[in-house]
PDB file of C-alpha atoms in Angstrom:
ATOM      1  CA  MET P   1      93.228  94.574 118.878  1.00  0.00           C
ATOM      2  CA  THR P   2      90.091  95.567 120.794  1.00  0.00           C
ATOM      3  CA  LYS P   3      86.978  97.175 119.332  1.00  0.00           C
ATOM      4  CA  GLU P   4      87.790 100.379 121.229  1.00  0.00           C
ATOM      5  CA  TRP P   5      91.300 100.505 119.751  1.00  0.00           C
ATOM      6  CA  VAL P   6      89.973  99.981 116.235  1.00  0.00           C
ATOM      7  CA  GLU P   7      87.278 102.639 116.607  1.00  0.00           C
ATOM      8  CA  LYS P   8      89.840 105.135 117.901  1.00  0.00           C
ATOM      9  CA  ARG P   9      92.216 104.396 115.036  1.00  0.00           C
ATOM     10  CA  ILE P  10      89.439 104.788 112.472  1.00  0.00           C
ATOM     11  CA  ALA P  11      88.389 108.118 113.975  1.00  0.00           C
ATOM     12  CA  GLU P  12      91.971 109.397 113.934  1.00  0.00           C
ATOM     13  CA  ALA P  13      92.535 108.252 110.351  1.00  0.00           C
ATOM     14  CA  ARG P  14      89.251 109.789 109.204  1.00  0.00           C
ATOM     15  CA  GLU P  15      90.132 113.125 110.830  1.00  0.00           C
ATOM     16  CA  GLU P  16      93.604 113.181 109.305  1.00  0.00           C
ATOM     17  CA  ALA P  17      92.243 112.172 105.889  1.00  0.00           C
ATOM     18  CA  GLN P  18      89.771 115.048 106.012  1.00  0.00           C
ATOM     19  CA  LYS P  19      92.621 117.515 106.568  1.00  0.00           C
ATOM     20  CA  TYR P  20      94.449 116.186 103.502  1.00  0.00           C
ATOM     21  CA  ARG P  21      91.260 116.302 101.445  1.00  0.00           C
ATOM     22  CA  GLU P  22      90.652 119.922 102.433  1.00  0.00           C
ATOM     23  CA  GLN P  23      94.210 120.762 101.372  1.00  0.00           C
ATOM     24  CA  ILE P  24      93.617 119.246  97.915  1.00  0.00           C
ATOM     25  CA  VAL P  25      90.205 120.902  97.575  1.00  0.00           C
ATOM     26  CA  GLU P  26      91.721 124.277  98.464  1.00  0.00           C
ATOM     27  CA  CYS P  27      94.454 123.835  95.842  1.00  0.00           C
ATOM     28  CA  ILE P  28      91.899 123.053  93.132  1.00  0.00           C
ATOM     29  CA  SER P  29      89.374 125.705  94.170  1.00  0.00           C
ATOM     30  CA  GLU P  30      91.904 128.544  94.318  1.00  0.00           C
ATOM     31  CA  SER P  31      93.490 127.686  90.972  1.00  0.00           C
ATOM     32  CA  ASP P  32      92.732 129.292  87.625  1.00  0.00           C
ATOM     33  CA  MET P  33      91.344 126.030  86.274  1.00  0.00           C
ATOM     34  CA  SER P  34      88.061 126.360  84.403  1.00  0.00           C
ATOM     35  CA  ALA P  35      84.850 125.874  86.350  1.00  0.00           C
ATOM     36  CA  LEU P  36      84.240 122.622  84.455  1.00  0.00           C
ATOM     37  CA  ASP P  37      87.733 121.284  85.206  1.00  0.00           C
ATOM     38  CA  LYS P  38      87.340 122.176  88.876  1.00  0.00           C
ATOM     39  CA  ALA P  39      83.993 120.406  89.095  1.00  0.00           C
ATOM     40  CA  GLN P  40      85.363 117.290  87.394  1.00  0.00           C
ATOM     41  CA  ALA P  41      88.463 117.260  89.610  1.00  0.00           C
ATOM     42  CA  LEU P  42      86.424 117.587  92.810  1.00  0.00           C
ATOM     43  CA  LYS P  43      84.039 114.871  91.639  1.00  0.00           C
ATOM     44  CA  SER P  44      86.920 112.487  90.902  1.00  0.00           C
ATOM     45  CA  LEU P  45      88.484 113.313  94.282  1.00  0.00           C
ATOM     46  CA  ASP P  46      85.536 111.595  95.970  1.00  0.00           C
ATOM     47  CA  LYS P  47      86.405 108.413  94.063  1.00  0.00           C
ATOM     48  CA  LEU P  48      90.166 108.626  94.565  1.00  0.00           C
ATOM     49  CA  ASN P  49      91.866 105.304  95.310  1.00  0.00           C
ATOM     50  CA  GLY P  50      95.046 103.407  94.649  1.00  0.00           C
ATOM     51  CA  TYR P  51      93.973 102.429  91.139  1.00  0.00           C
ATOM     52  CA  ASN P  52      93.133 105.842  89.748  1.00  0.00           C
ATOM     53  CA  ARG P  53      95.690 107.986  91.574  1.00  0.00           C
ATOM     54  CA  SER P  54      97.724 108.626  88.421  1.00  0.00           C
ATOM     55  CA  MET P  55      94.680 109.619  86.374  1.00  0.00           C
ATOM     56  CA  PHE P  56      93.504 112.022  89.084  1.00  0.00           C
ATOM     57  CA  LYS P  57      96.922 113.606  89.429  1.00  0.00           C
ATOM     58  CA  HIS P  58      97.367 114.014  85.671  1.00  0.00           C
ATOM     59  CA  THR P  59      93.865 115.458  85.287  1.00  0.00           C
ATOM     60  CA  VAL P  60      94.563 118.136  87.902  1.00  0.00           C
ATOM     61  CA  LEU P  61      98.074 118.730  86.608  1.00  0.00           C
ATOM     62  CA  PHE P  62      97.145 119.279  82.951  1.00  0.00           C
ATOM     63  CA  ALA P  63      94.022 121.290  83.714  1.00  0.00           C
ATOM     64  CA  GLY P  64      96.248 123.726  85.575  1.00  0.00           C
ATOM     65  CA  ILE P  65      98.925 123.703  82.905  1.00  0.00           C
ATOM     66  CA  THR P  66      96.242 124.612  80.377  1.00  0.00           C
ATOM     67  CA  ALA P  67      95.040 127.449  82.605  1.00  0.00           C
ATOM     68  CA  TYR P  68      98.583 128.808  82.953  1.00  0.00           C
ATOM     69  CA  GLN P  69      99.780 128.096  79.425  1.00  0.00           C
ATOM     70  CA  ASP P  70     100.653 131.744  78.832  1.00  0.00           C
ATOM     71  CA  ASP P  71     102.547 132.161  82.110  1.00  0.00           C
ATOM     72  CA  PRO P  72     105.592 129.835  82.308  1.00  0.00           C
ATOM     73  CA  GLU P  73     106.444 130.852  85.868  1.00  0.00           C
ATOM     74  CA  ARG P  74     102.965 130.114  87.227  1.00  0.00           C
ATOM     75  CA  ARG P  75     102.877 126.914  85.185  1.00  0.00           C
ATOM     76  CA  ARG P  76     106.091 125.689  86.837  1.00  0.00           C
ATOM     77  CA  ALA P  77     104.747 126.696  90.258  1.00  0.00           C
ATOM     78  CA  TRP P  78     101.547 124.749  89.561  1.00  0.00           C
ATOM     79  CA  VAL P  79     103.460 121.587  88.648  1.00  0.00           C
ATOM     80  CA  LYS P  80     105.408 121.844  91.911  1.00  0.00           C
ATOM     81  CA  LYS P  81     102.205 122.466  93.881  1.00  0.00           C
ATOM     82  CA  VAL P  82     100.479 119.412  92.442  1.00  0.00           C
ATOM     83  CA  GLU P  83     103.555 117.258  93.048  1.00  0.00           C
ATOM     84  CA  ASP P  84     103.440 118.290  96.714  1.00  0.00           C
ATOM     85  CA  LEU P  85      99.745 117.479  97.205  1.00  0.00           C
ATOM     86  CA  PRO P  86      99.164 114.745  99.847  1.00  0.00           C
ATOM     87  CA  ILE P  87      97.437 112.440  97.373  1.00  0.00           C
ATOM     88  CA  GLU P  88      99.200 109.260  98.516  1.00  0.00           C
ATOM     89  CA  ASP P  89      98.572 110.119 102.170  1.00  0.00           C
ATOM     90  CA  LEU P  90      94.868 110.608 101.496  1.00  0.00           C
ATOM     91  CA  ILE P  91      94.638 107.300  99.658  1.00  0.00           C
ATOM     92  CA  ALA P  92      96.449 105.468 102.465  1.00  0.00           C
ATOM     93  CA  LEU P  93      94.239 106.947 105.171  1.00  0.00           C
ATOM     94  CA  THR P  94      91.045 106.297 103.217  1.00  0.00           C
ATOM     95  CA  TRP P  95      92.124 102.668 102.822  1.00  0.00           C
ATOM     96  CA  GLU P  96      92.882 102.541 106.548  1.00  0.00           C
ATOM     97  CA  VAL P  97      89.379 103.756 107.418  1.00  0.00           C
ATOM     98  CA  GLU P  98      87.771 101.195 105.099  1.00  0.00           C
ATOM     99  CA  ASN P  99      89.904  98.217 106.146  1.00  0.00           C
ATOM    100  CA  CYS P 100      90.922  98.871 109.734  1.00  0.00           C
ATOM    101  CA  GLU P 101      88.310  96.630 111.318  1.00  0.00           C
ATOM    102  CA  SER P 102      88.927  93.600 109.107  1.00  0.00           C
ATOM    103  CA  ARG P 103      92.692  94.087 109.366  1.00  0.00           C
ATOM    104  CA  TYR P 104      93.235  94.699 113.064  1.00  0.00           C
ATOM    105  CA  LEU P 105      90.177  93.662 115.081  1.00  0.00           C
ATOM    106  CA  ASP P 106      90.577  90.472 117.115  1.00  0.00           C
ATOM    107  CA  SER P 107      88.188  87.762 115.987  1.00  0.00           C
ATOM    108  CA  GLU P 108      85.493  86.358 118.230  1.00  0.00           C
ATOM    109  CA  PRO P 109      86.517  83.031 119.805  1.00  0.00           C
ATOM    110  CA  VAL P 110      85.334  80.060 117.757  1.00  0.00           C
ATOM    111  CA  GLU P 111      84.532  76.717 119.382  1.00  0.00           C
ATOM    112  CA  PHE P 112      86.094  73.541 118.027  1.00  0.00           C
ATOM    113  CA  ASP P 113      85.547  69.925 119.053  1.00  0.00           C
ATOM    114  CA  GLY P 114      87.907  67.439 117.425  1.00  0.00           C
ATOM    115  CA  ASP P 115      91.278  67.352 115.693  1.00  0.00           C
ATOM    116  CA  ILE P 116      92.137  70.785 114.327  1.00  0.00           C
ATOM    117  CA  ILE P 117      94.734  71.912 111.828  1.00  0.00           C
ATOM    118  CA  ILE P 118      96.260  75.366 111.479  1.00  0.00           C
ATOM    119  CA  THR P 119      97.625  76.114 108.030  1.00  0.00           C
ATOM    120  CA  ASP P 120      97.363  78.249 104.922  1.00  0.00           C
ATOM    121  CA  PRO P 121      94.031  77.244 103.332  1.00  0.00           C
ATOM    122  CA  CYS P 122      95.689  77.013  99.906  1.00  0.00           C
ATOM    123  CA  TYR P 123      97.302  73.739 101.031  1.00  0.00           C
ATOM    124  CA  VAL P 124      93.995  71.905 101.446  1.00  0.00           C
ATOM    125  CA  ILE P 125      92.626  72.739  97.969  1.00  0.00           C
ATOM    126  CA  ARG P 126      92.057  69.693  95.766  1.00  0.00           C
ATOM    127  CA  SER P 127      94.299  69.313  92.753  1.00  0.00           C
ATOM    128  CA  GLU P 128      91.278  68.104  90.773  1.00  0.00           C
ATOM    129  CA  ASN P 129      88.292  70.403  91.199  1.00  0.00           C
ATOM    130  CA  GLU P 130      85.096  68.413  91.621  1.00  0.00           C
ATOM    131  CA  MET P 131      82.803  71.032  93.159  1.00  0.00           C
ATOM    132  CA  THR P 132      83.724  74.075  91.097  1.00  0.00           C
ATOM    133  CA  PRO P 133      85.907  74.881  88.065  1.00  0.00           C
ATOM    134  CA  ASP P 134      88.310  76.622  90.473  1.00  0.00           C
ATOM    135  CA  ASP P 135      88.040  75.696  94.147  1.00  0.00           C
ATOM    136  CA  TRP P 136      90.613  78.255  95.253  1.00  0.00           C
ATOM    137  CA  GLY P 137      88.743  81.044  93.504  1.00  0.00           C
ATOM    138  CA  ALA P 138      85.393  79.717  94.727  1.00  0.00           C
ATOM    139  CA  SER P 139      86.653  79.922  98.311  1.00  0.00           C
ATOM    140  CA  GLY P 140      87.437  83.610  97.902  1.00  0.00           C
ATOM    141  CA  TYR P 141      91.127  82.639  97.965  1.00  0.00           C
ATOM    142  CA  GLY P 142      90.789  81.146 101.421  1.00  0.00           C
ATOM    143  CA  GLU P 143      88.366  83.655 102.912  1.00  0.00           C
ATOM    144  CA  ASN P 144      85.239  81.506 102.454  1.00  0.00           C
ATOM    145  CA  MET P 145      86.097  77.845 102.927  1.00  0.00           C
ATOM    146  CA  GLY P 146      82.406  77.168 103.539  1.00  0.00           C
ATOM    147  CA  ALA P 147      81.929  77.380  99.763  1.00  0.00           C
ATOM    148  CA  LEU P 148      83.890  74.116  99.566  1.00  0.00           C
ATOM    149  CA  GLY P 149      81.872  72.372 102.264  1.00  0.00           C
ATOM    150  CA  ILE P 150      84.350  73.068 105.077  1.00  0.00           C
ATOM    151  CA  THR P 151      81.682  74.465 107.330  1.00  0.00           C
ATOM    152  CA  HIS P 152      83.497  74.832 110.666  1.00  0.00           C
ATOM    153  CA  TYR P 153      86.568  77.013 110.247  1.00  0.00           C
ATOM    154  CA  MET P 154      88.079  80.457 110.751  1.00  0.00           C
ATOM    155  CA  SER P 155      90.242  82.237 108.202  1.00  0.00           C
ATOM    156  CA  ARG P 156      92.015  85.560 107.640  1.00  0.00           C
ATOM    157  CA  ASP P 157      95.078  87.129 106.036  1.00  0.00           C
ATOM    158  CA  THR P 158      98.342  87.031 107.988  1.00  0.00           C
ATOM    159  CA  LEU P 159      99.047  90.810 107.743  1.00  0.00           C
ATOM    160  CA  TYR P 160     102.644  89.850 106.953  1.00  0.00           C
ATOM    161  CA  GLY P 161     102.207  87.781 103.810  1.00  0.00           C
ATOM    162  CA  ASP P 162     103.976  84.433 103.626  1.00  0.00           C
ATOM    163  CA  TRP P 163     105.425  83.371 106.945  1.00  0.00           C
ATOM    164  CA  GLY P 164     106.485  80.520 109.199  1.00  0.00           C
ATOM    165  CA  CYS P 165     104.921  80.094 112.652  1.00  0.00           C
ATOM    166  CA  THR P 166     105.561  77.977 115.704  1.00  0.00           C
ATOM    167  CA  VAL P 167     102.815  76.755 118.040  1.00  0.00           C
ATOM    168  CA  TYR P 168     103.724  76.962 121.728  1.00  0.00           C
ATOM    169  CA  ASP P 169     101.978  75.335 124.683  1.00  0.00           C
ATOM    170  CA  THR P 170     101.456  78.398 126.883  1.00  0.00           C
ATOM    171  CA  ASP P 171     101.440  76.307 130.060  1.00  0.00           C
ATOM    172  CA  SER P 172     104.760  74.525 129.483  1.00  0.00           C
ATOM    173  CA  GLY P 173     106.417  76.701 126.823  1.00  0.00           C
ATOM    174  CA  GLU P 174     106.925  73.555 124.737  1.00  0.00           C
ATOM    175  CA  GLU P 175     106.760  73.687 120.937  1.00  0.00           C
ATOM    176  CA  ILE P 176     103.809  71.577 119.819  1.00  0.00           C
ATOM    177  CA  GLY P 177     103.646  72.305 116.106  1.00  0.00           C
ATOM    178  CA  GLU P 178     104.473  74.597 113.223  1.00  0.00           C
ATOM    179  CA  PHE P 179     102.867  75.883 110.043  1.00  0.00           C
ATOM    180  CA  CYS P 180     103.577  78.257 107.176  1.00  0.00           C
ATOM    181  CA  ALA P 181     101.849  80.149 104.386  1.00  0.00           C
ATOM    182  CA  ASP P 182     102.248  80.420 100.634  1.00  0.00           C
ATOM    183  CA  ALA P 183      99.157  82.551  99.996  1.00  0.00           C
ATOM    184  CA  GLY P 184      99.416  84.956 102.922  1.00  0.00           C
ATOM    185  CA  MET P 185      96.431  83.323 104.679  1.00  0.00           C
ATOM    186  CA  VAL P 186      95.902  81.344 107.873  1.00  0.00           C
ATOM    187  CA  SER P 187      92.970  79.077 108.714  1.00  0.00           C
ATOM    188  CA  VAL P 188      91.924  76.887 111.597  1.00  0.00           C
ATOM    189  CA  MET P 189      89.798  73.950 110.436  1.00  0.00           C
ATOM    190  CA  LEU P 190      88.470  70.673 111.721  1.00  0.00           C
ATOM    191  CA  LEU P 191      90.578  67.925 110.180  1.00  0.00           C
ATOM    192  CA  ASP P 192      87.492  65.777 109.562  1.00  0.00           C
ATOM    193  CA  ASP P 193      85.925  68.593 107.509  1.00  0.00           C
ATOM    194  CA  VAL P 194      89.076  68.952 105.437  1.00  0.00           C
ATOM    195  CA  LEU P 195      89.311  65.207 104.772  1.00  0.00           C
ATOM    196  CA  ARG P 196      85.674  65.019 103.727  1.00  0.00           C
ATOM    197  CA  TYR P 197      86.385  67.760 101.196  1.00  0.00           C
ATOM    198  CA  ASN P 198      89.803  66.461 100.141  1.00  0.00           C
ATOM    199  CA  PRO P 199      90.487  62.840 101.189  1.00  0.00           C
ATOM    200  CA  ALA P 200      93.983  63.081  99.676  1.00  0.00           C
ATOM    201  CA  PHE P 201      95.068  65.837 102.069  1.00  0.00           C
ATOM    202  CA  ASP P 202      98.074  64.635 104.099  1.00  0.00           C
ATOM    203  CA  TYR P 203     100.205  67.700 104.787  1.00  0.00           C
ATOM    204  CA  HIS P 204      99.701  67.241 108.545  1.00  0.00           C
ATOM    205  CA  LEU P 205     101.451  63.867 108.157  1.00  0.00           C
ATOM    206  CA  VAL P 206     104.077  64.309 105.447  1.00  0.00           C
ATOM    207  CA  LYS P 207     104.695  68.080 105.347  1.00  0.00           C
ATOM    208  CA  CYS P 208     104.473  68.860 109.031  1.00  0.00           C
ATOM    209  CA  TRP P 209     106.191  72.237 108.655  1.00  0.00           C
ATOM    210  CA  THR P 210     103.177  73.482 106.710  1.00  0.00           C
ATOM    211  CA  THR P 211     100.417  72.325 109.024  1.00  0.00           C
ATOM    212  CA  ALA P 212     100.063  72.267 112.811  1.00  0.00           C
ATOM    213  CA  TRP P 213      97.893  69.350 113.955  1.00  0.00           C
ATOM    214  CA  ILE P 214      96.341  69.469 117.410  1.00  0.00           C
ATOM    215  CA  GLU P 215      94.503  66.276 118.237  1.00  0.00           C
ATOM    216  CA  ASP P 216      91.346  65.859 120.336  1.00  0.00           C
ATOM    217  CA  PHE P 217      90.972  69.563 120.993  1.00  0.00           C
ATOM    218  CA  LYS P 218      87.827  70.854 122.668  1.00  0.00           C
ATOM    219  CA  GLY P 219      87.773  74.567 123.293  1.00  0.00           C
ATOM    220  CA  THR P 220      87.992  77.939 121.573  1.00  0.00           C
ATOM    221  CA  VAL P 221      90.416  79.473 119.098  1.00  0.00           C
ATOM    222  CA  GLN P 222      90.801  83.168 118.373  1.00  0.00           C
ATOM    223  CA  PHE P 223      92.802  85.342 116.004  1.00  0.00           C
ATOM    224  CA  VAL P 224      94.495  88.061 118.056  1.00  0.00           C
ATOM    225  CA  VAL P 225      96.353  91.028 116.547  1.00  0.00           C
ATOM    226  CA  THR P 226      99.192  92.350 118.697  1.00  0.00           C
ATOM    227  CA  GLU P 227     100.993  95.671 118.417  1.00  0.00           C
ATOM    228  CA  HIS P 228     104.774  95.994 118.572  1.00  0.00           C
ATOM    229  CA  SER P 229     106.670  99.269 118.645  1.00  0.00           C
ATOM    230  CA  GLY P 230     110.157 100.703 118.850  1.00  0.00           C
ATOM    231  CA  THR P 231     112.241 103.622 117.636  1.00  0.00           C
ATOM    232  CA  TYR P 232     114.301 103.986 114.478  1.00  0.00           C
ATOM    233  CA  GLU P 233     118.035 104.156 115.085  1.00  0.00           C
ATOM    234  CA  TYR P 234     118.940 105.865 111.797  1.00  0.00           C
ATOM    235  CA  ASP P 235     117.716 108.514 109.371  1.00  0.00           C
ATOM    236  CA  SER P 236     116.177 107.654 106.022  1.00  0.00           C
ATOM    237  CA  GLU P 237     113.999 109.353 103.427  1.00  0.00           C
ATOM    238  CA  PHE P 238     110.964 107.983 105.268  1.00  0.00           C
ATOM    239  CA  HIS P 239     111.848 108.607 108.916  1.00  0.00           C
ATOM    240  CA  LYS P 240     114.351 110.142 111.301  1.00  0.00           C
ATOM    241  CA  ALA P 241     116.366 108.490 114.038  1.00  0.00           C
ATOM    242  CA  GLY P 242     114.274 108.488 117.182  1.00  0.00           C
ATOM    243  CA  ASP P 243     110.919 108.355 115.350  1.00  0.00           C
ATOM    244  CA  LYS P 244     108.614 105.645 116.650  1.00  0.00           C
ATOM    245  CA  TRP P 245     107.575 102.680 114.510  1.00  0.00           C
ATOM    246  CA  PHE P 246     104.633 100.308 114.922  1.00  0.00           C
ATOM    247  CA  ASP P 247     104.130  96.797 113.598  1.00  0.00           C
ATOM    248  CA  TYR P 248     101.210  94.373 113.903  1.00  0.00           C
ATOM    249  CA  HIS P 249     101.280  90.583 114.123  1.00  0.00           C
ATOM    250  CA  VAL P 250      98.536  87.974 113.876  1.00  0.00           C
ATOM    251  CA  GLU P 251      98.598  85.297 116.579  1.00  0.00           C
ATOM    252  CA  VAL P 252      96.394  82.220 116.839  1.00  0.00           C
ATOM    253  CA  VAL P 253      95.378  81.639 120.455  1.00  0.00           C
ATOM    254  CA  GLY P 254      93.625  78.530 121.753  1.00  0.00           C
ATOM    255  CA  HIS P 255      92.166  77.599 125.134  1.00  0.00           C
ATOM    256  CA  GLY P 256      90.731  74.169 125.777  1.00  0.00           C
ATOM    257  CA  ILE P 257      91.323  70.601 126.832  1.00  0.00           C
ATOM    258  CA  ASN P 258      92.242  67.260 125.331  1.00  0.00           C
ATOM    259  CA  LYS P 259      88.788  65.730 125.329  1.00  0.00           C
ATOM    260  CA  LYS P 260      90.177  62.210 125.775  1.00  0.00           C
ATOM    261  CA  THR P 261      92.511  62.911 128.695  1.00  0.00           C
ATOM    262  CA  GLY P 262      90.955  66.044 130.170  1.00  0.00           C
ATOM    263  CA  LYS P 263      94.349  67.765 130.247  1.00  0.00           C
ATOM    264  CA  PRO P 264      94.463  71.451 129.331  1.00  0.00           C
ATOM    265  CA  ILE P 265      95.536  72.492 125.849  1.00  0.00           C
ATOM    266  CA  ASN P 266      96.397  76.176 125.778  1.00  0.00           C
ATOM    267  CA  PHE P 267      98.473  77.444 122.905  1.00  0.00           C
ATOM    268  CA  VAL P 268      99.642  80.482 120.990  1.00  0.00           C
ATOM    269  CA  CYS P 269     101.062  80.578 117.476  1.00  0.00           C
ATOM    270  CA  LYS P 270     103.753  83.172 116.822  1.00  0.00           C
ATOM    271  CA  GLN P 271     105.631  84.068 113.671  1.00  0.00           C
ATOM    272  CA  THR P 272     109.164  82.689 113.879  1.00  0.00           C
ATOM    273  CA  GLU P 273     110.285  82.713 110.223  1.00  0.00           C
ATOM    274  CA  LEU P 274     110.091  85.078 107.270  1.00  0.00           C
TER     275      LEU P 274
END
């Protein structure tokens, strides 16, 4: 997605998150909780995330129960009020603001000159670690392949998790390769770099479904995030029939030539398997 799209989405998420935060602040401030409990609850609200959600909720819940311990009716009403607070929505929107750019923004095109492979970076990791005690960990689990000496590469998560993708020549529509993921990551790397790091790597030869191999490529490759939408056809506890849904897919897009023949090599990789 474009920079403008990402900035707009962040602004919308930040605005909506602020409304939820104000709702929680109002609930705490107008309660009969002690001044100390209110201050602690508001302080912990600023650090609210997916890991401490339960602690925050229980802190607010029991502080109120203590305040209303002599009034069973108000105590029950407080429990219901806390249960209805948009805590999960606030956490989700805060995460969206913090991660939107890395998750949805299209990458800058990266130039490659030589044979390239497209695969999950976990497949190229050496079985015997010679550079570090744990090469996979040292690479940031595929995010930083440069730590292993693979200096010319691009890498990101798939958004989907584990997947299977097909590479299509966008000029002819012909299938020219396929790859998959076991660690929810996708990388484009120069084959020579990979073989210098791991001379035993042969997935592009013997496990072709895991690794797309494009020979003699000279051009640019880019990660592009595309948006897909539709409407739900049925009611559920999460949505109603007719509500709109959105989904986002990572595509690998290349534009270049075969440097030996001069013929164009333009491709796109699309998810075709779960």
